[in-house]
Amino acid sequence: MGRASVSRRAALSTKCHALLLRGRLAMADRNWKKTGCEQRKARSTAEGLPASPHSAPGQLCQTHKEPGNLAGVRHIILVLSGKGGVGKSTISTELALALRHAGKKVGILDVDLCGPSIPRMLRAQGRAVHQCDSGWVPVFVDQEQSISLMSVGFLLEKPDEAVVWRGPKKNALIKQFVSDVAWGQLDYLVVDTPPGTSDEHMATVDALRPYSPLGALVVTTPQAVSVGDVRRELTFCRKTGLRVVGLVENMSGFVCPHCAECTNVFSRGGGEELARHAGVPFLGSVPLDPELTRSLEEGRDFIREFPKSPAFPALSSIAQKILNETPAQLP
């Protein structure tokens, strides 16, 4: 069989597999009102989600979850904010890159189902998600396979397709992402979340709670409107028993690339003051940086390519503080 024929067959197989996943997602509304453990498999299938390879027919519900696909994950960090547009995906992406350059193996779970932007930030759009015996195989974004990514963006037929789902469907997919993605061995799993304190956040925390997540990295911008909403996110963390690793103030001033003067476009210091009042660690302030914006738009590695950028020392310092926080947590 010629090489061209083999390539055509492989491409056809990949396309058919992608269509199968998208077809399952399109079937998403049936039977989600069914309750009880006996209906769980039927509900997952009807909502367009592949049934867990770990569940057997007639399996009884158990309150204790086995480690499963998260058994090899050492630390889990949830990136949260009560406000949209503060740069959670930016911080998630750059944190993952900084940890990777520190020699760590990192996974990113994108549970922002309505705005999955991380595939673009890591230049991974259009990649295919495959299945193995353990579940879904995440997309590796580098040749060394040191950063893996799972996002609903990989399951959409078109990049501009909207995910018009009610809460139960979103929750079902989040739970499946947690249980059925074969992450392998990871030092850190960074979970990028949508803004707010609603269904997706509760589903994510509840699904990850048995695996003892490291805690929450909370992101704000300096202005009072953002700080007020993020204060509610800290209340959410307290009510759900989620430990706050620290707070980051993003978009904290603009450093002129010509004269290096810093202009506080959105004021300054609101995040640090909030951290002090809430009694949580303040990890640092990240300035507005055109080079950071460009690297995210083009899917480039900001940490490697822009070491002289104003945002570089802030992002590196935040990653180092995360690394310093975790040794005591190591098994």
XYZ file of C-alpha atoms in Angstrom:
331
model
C 0.000 0.000 0.000
C 1.421 3.394 -1.058
C 2.324 6.143 1.409
C -0.335 8.464 -0.077
C -2.999 5.810 0.422
C -1.965 5.298 4.043
C -2.066 9.070 4.624
C -5.545 9.316 3.111
C -6.803 6.468 5.307
C -5.305 8.074 8.441
C -6.859 11.437 7.571
C -10.235 9.792 6.942
C -10.022 7.912 10.252
C -9.216 11.132 12.135
C -12.070 12.972 10.406
C -14.565 10.188 11.175
C -13.491 10.134 14.809
C -13.898 13.906 15.094
C -17.357 13.711 13.513
C -18.310 10.974 15.980
C -17.328 13.144 18.962
C -19.133 16.166 17.550
C -22.204 14.086 16.818
C -22.270 12.900 20.402
C -21.990 16.460 21.649
C -24.851 17.483 19.365
C -27.154 14.912 21.011
C -26.770 16.658 24.300
C -30.260 17.256 25.639
C -31.902 13.943 26.246
C -32.520 12.358 29.587
C -30.536 14.836 31.682
C -33.466 15.003 34.067
C -33.018 11.346 34.966
C -31.675 10.837 38.446
C -29.993 8.014 40.296
C -26.776 6.163 39.708
C -28.473 3.527 37.564
C -29.181 6.208 34.908
C -25.682 7.702 34.847
C -24.427 5.814 31.806
C -27.578 6.461 29.813
C -27.469 10.148 30.738
C -23.843 10.544 29.637
C -24.554 8.922 26.280
C -27.690 10.980 25.708
C -25.835 14.192 26.538
C -23.357 13.438 23.829
C -20.510 12.327 26.096
C -18.693 9.040 25.582
C -19.448 6.619 28.393
C -16.644 6.223 30.883
C -14.424 3.255 30.031
C -14.186 2.609 33.787
C -17.934 2.055 34.288
C -19.467 -1.351 33.919
C -23.162 -2.082 33.301
C -25.080 -2.194 36.548
C -22.206 -0.674 38.493
C -23.375 0.689 41.842
C -22.832 4.291 42.843
C -19.924 4.797 45.219
C -19.311 7.810 47.413
C -15.550 7.205 47.357
C -13.901 7.933 43.992
C -10.856 6.031 42.833
C -7.958 8.210 41.678
C -8.359 6.906 38.107
C -6.949 9.230 35.453
C -5.902 11.797 38.061
C -3.786 9.293 39.987
C -0.610 10.632 38.377
C -1.399 14.318 38.985
C 0.525 15.741 41.940
C -1.007 19.225 42.245
C -4.188 20.855 40.956
C -4.599 24.634 40.670
C -7.964 26.223 39.904
C -7.703 29.658 38.281
C -10.784 31.605 39.383
C -12.284 35.075 39.304
C -15.685 36.560 40.009
C -15.198 38.949 37.086
C -14.989 38.305 33.351
C -12.242 39.797 31.216
C -9.600 39.945 33.930
C -7.217 37.559 32.141
C -7.755 34.158 33.746
C -6.893 32.345 30.527
C -3.810 34.529 30.104
C -2.612 33.751 33.633
C -3.423 30.031 33.187
C -1.469 29.859 29.940
C 1.561 31.787 31.169
C 1.636 29.910 34.472
C 1.674 26.615 32.567
C 4.506 27.850 30.314
C 6.537 29.147 33.274
C 6.120 25.849 35.147
C 7.138 23.978 32.021
C 10.331 26.039 31.738
C 10.995 25.215 35.399
C 11.165 21.561 34.342
C 7.638 20.555 35.327
C 5.137 18.532 33.345
C 1.866 20.463 33.129
C -1.695 19.835 32.004
C -4.337 22.487 31.322
C -8.021 21.682 31.689
C -10.132 24.395 30.044
C -13.612 24.309 31.597
C -14.620 27.681 30.150
C -17.106 25.922 27.896
C -18.595 29.045 26.300
C -15.270 30.806 25.723
C -12.531 28.209 25.147
C -9.624 30.479 24.215
C -6.606 28.502 25.449
C -6.274 26.349 22.288
C -5.615 29.554 20.347
C -3.243 30.932 22.972
C -1.157 27.762 22.660
C -1.557 27.482 18.867
C -3.419 24.220 19.178
C -6.645 25.029 17.297
C -8.019 22.321 15.079
C -6.171 19.468 16.787
C -7.990 16.141 17.038
C -8.967 14.527 20.334
C -8.562 10.759 20.336
C -9.685 8.015 22.686
C -7.736 5.256 24.354
C -8.658 2.516 26.802
C -8.458 5.023 29.679
C -10.632 7.690 28.049
C -9.837 10.868 26.122
C -6.220 11.613 25.197
C -5.368 15.308 25.779
C -3.737 17.343 23.036
C 0.011 17.833 23.449
C 1.058 21.345 22.462
C 4.820 20.776 22.267
C 7.090 18.087 20.849
C 8.401 17.174 24.289
C 4.807 16.522 25.451
C 5.452 18.608 28.551
C 2.180 20.553 28.207
C -1.103 18.753 27.532
C -4.459 20.440 27.012
C -8.125 19.436 27.046
C -10.800 21.888 25.941
C -14.278 21.818 24.470
C -12.750 23.928 21.698
C -11.321 20.720 20.227
C -14.792 19.194 19.988
C -16.500 22.015 18.088
C -17.082 21.588 14.362
C -16.334 25.256 13.639
C -14.258 27.768 15.641
C -17.191 30.207 15.860
C -19.723 27.569 16.916
C -21.564 28.569 20.105
C -22.062 26.171 23.012
C -25.719 26.812 23.856
C -26.148 24.480 26.803
C -28.010 24.585 30.069
C -26.296 23.890 33.376
C -26.840 20.110 33.612
C -25.148 19.509 30.253
C -22.199 21.708 31.173
C -21.848 19.940 34.499
C -21.910 16.523 32.831
C -19.094 17.469 30.446
C -16.995 18.979 33.234
C -17.347 15.819 35.300
C -16.362 13.747 32.269
C -13.331 15.943 31.624
C -12.243 15.331 35.219
C -12.813 11.573 35.217
C -12.104 10.482 31.648
C -9.117 12.459 30.356
C -5.980 10.296 30.446
C -3.493 12.859 31.783
C -0.753 10.439 32.710
C 1.976 11.734 35.017
C 1.725 15.482 35.713
C 3.380 17.758 38.233
C 0.596 20.343 37.881
C -2.890 20.431 36.428
C -4.011 24.029 35.827
C -7.804 24.375 35.545
C -9.001 27.479 33.704
C -12.559 28.383 34.726
C -15.207 30.821 33.458
C -16.054 33.920 35.520
C -18.495 33.687 38.399
C -19.534 31.331 41.165
C -22.225 29.290 39.433
C -22.893 25.773 38.125
C -19.597 25.229 36.328
C -17.570 26.229 39.383
C -19.530 24.066 41.783
C -19.357 21.120 39.361
C -15.588 21.570 38.969
C -14.889 21.850 42.693
C -17.173 18.912 43.523
C -15.573 16.745 40.832
C -12.028 17.590 41.950
C -12.625 17.529 45.702
C -11.882 13.783 46.098
C -8.487 14.377 44.530
C -7.405 17.030 47.038
C -6.739 19.972 44.704
C -3.955 22.279 45.753
C -6.299 25.231 45.777
C -7.339 28.363 43.973
C -5.353 31.057 42.207
C -7.661 34.099 42.116
C -7.244 36.784 39.443
C -8.447 40.401 39.560
C -7.753 43.718 37.911
C -7.043 46.808 40.042
C -10.280 48.784 39.662
C -12.909 48.758 42.409
C -15.634 47.157 40.248
C -13.454 44.110 39.582
C -12.187 43.891 43.156
C -15.768 43.871 44.447
C -16.700 40.909 42.242
C -13.507 39.028 43.078
C -14.252 39.491 46.779
C -17.324 37.305 46.160
C -15.067 34.685 44.563
C -13.032 34.573 47.763
C -16.293 34.048 49.660
C -17.067 31.177 47.271
C -13.682 29.608 48.058
C -14.326 29.919 51.771
C -17.810 28.400 51.548
C -16.622 25.470 49.417
C -13.545 24.832 51.550
C -11.151 25.627 48.706
C -7.803 26.949 49.910
C -6.645 30.131 48.193
C -3.028 29.768 47.094
C -2.837 33.420 46.253
C -4.236 36.428 44.432
C -2.857 38.016 41.256
C -3.525 41.573 40.078
C -3.545 41.553 36.277
C -3.450 44.618 33.945
C -1.680 46.536 36.698
C -0.380 49.590 34.890
C 1.078 50.064 31.416
C 4.831 50.336 31.014
C 5.773 52.511 28.038
C 8.117 50.547 25.750
C 10.022 53.748 24.878
C 10.573 55.533 28.203
C 9.674 52.723 30.686
C 7.288 55.035 32.558
C 4.332 53.184 34.141
C 0.838 54.597 33.647
C -1.898 53.185 35.891
C -4.632 52.826 33.268
C -6.992 50.909 35.582
C -5.685 52.360 38.846
C -3.323 50.242 40.929
C -3.106 48.277 44.157
C -6.705 47.061 44.443
C -5.691 43.415 44.280
C -2.959 43.759 46.876
C -5.314 45.575 49.230
C -7.990 42.900 48.744
C -5.467 40.159 49.510
C -4.400 41.921 52.684
C -7.983 42.359 53.912
C -8.915 38.767 53.005
C -5.799 37.331 54.631
C -4.595 35.501 51.512
C -1.141 35.648 49.889
C -0.591 38.308 47.237
C 1.447 36.728 44.428
C 2.140 39.797 42.310
C 1.004 42.401 39.788
C 1.198 41.784 36.025
C 1.348 44.959 33.879
C -0.322 45.477 30.525
C 2.218 44.393 27.946
C 1.838 44.578 24.135
C 4.370 41.762 23.702
C 2.325 39.498 25.982
C -0.814 40.320 23.997
C 0.920 39.602 20.695
C 2.356 36.318 21.912
C -1.074 35.125 23.007
C -2.683 36.171 19.720
C -0.017 34.298 17.753
C 0.271 31.295 20.071
C 3.922 31.938 20.913
C 5.868 31.043 24.044
C 6.065 34.390 25.859
C 8.212 33.054 28.708
C 10.908 31.867 26.291
C 10.741 34.614 23.661
C 10.295 37.811 25.690
C 12.539 37.638 28.779
C 13.086 41.428 28.690
C 9.393 42.259 28.599
C 7.878 44.161 31.592
C 5.446 41.292 32.290
C 8.142 38.596 32.324
C 9.528 39.142 35.860
C 6.006 39.353 37.308
C 4.863 36.095 35.673
C 8.103 34.308 36.568
C 7.802 35.452 40.173
C 4.209 34.185 40.404
C 5.257 30.782 39.065
C 8.187 30.636 41.502
C 5.877 31.391 44.430
C 3.611 28.536 43.301
C 6.647 26.249 43.158
C 7.735 27.377 46.627
C 4.246 26.674 47.954
C 4.127 23.091 46.764
C 7.156 21.241 48.248
C 5.390 20.826 51.581
C 2.484 19.277 49.686
C 4.577 16.635 47.923
C 3.759 13.026 48.812
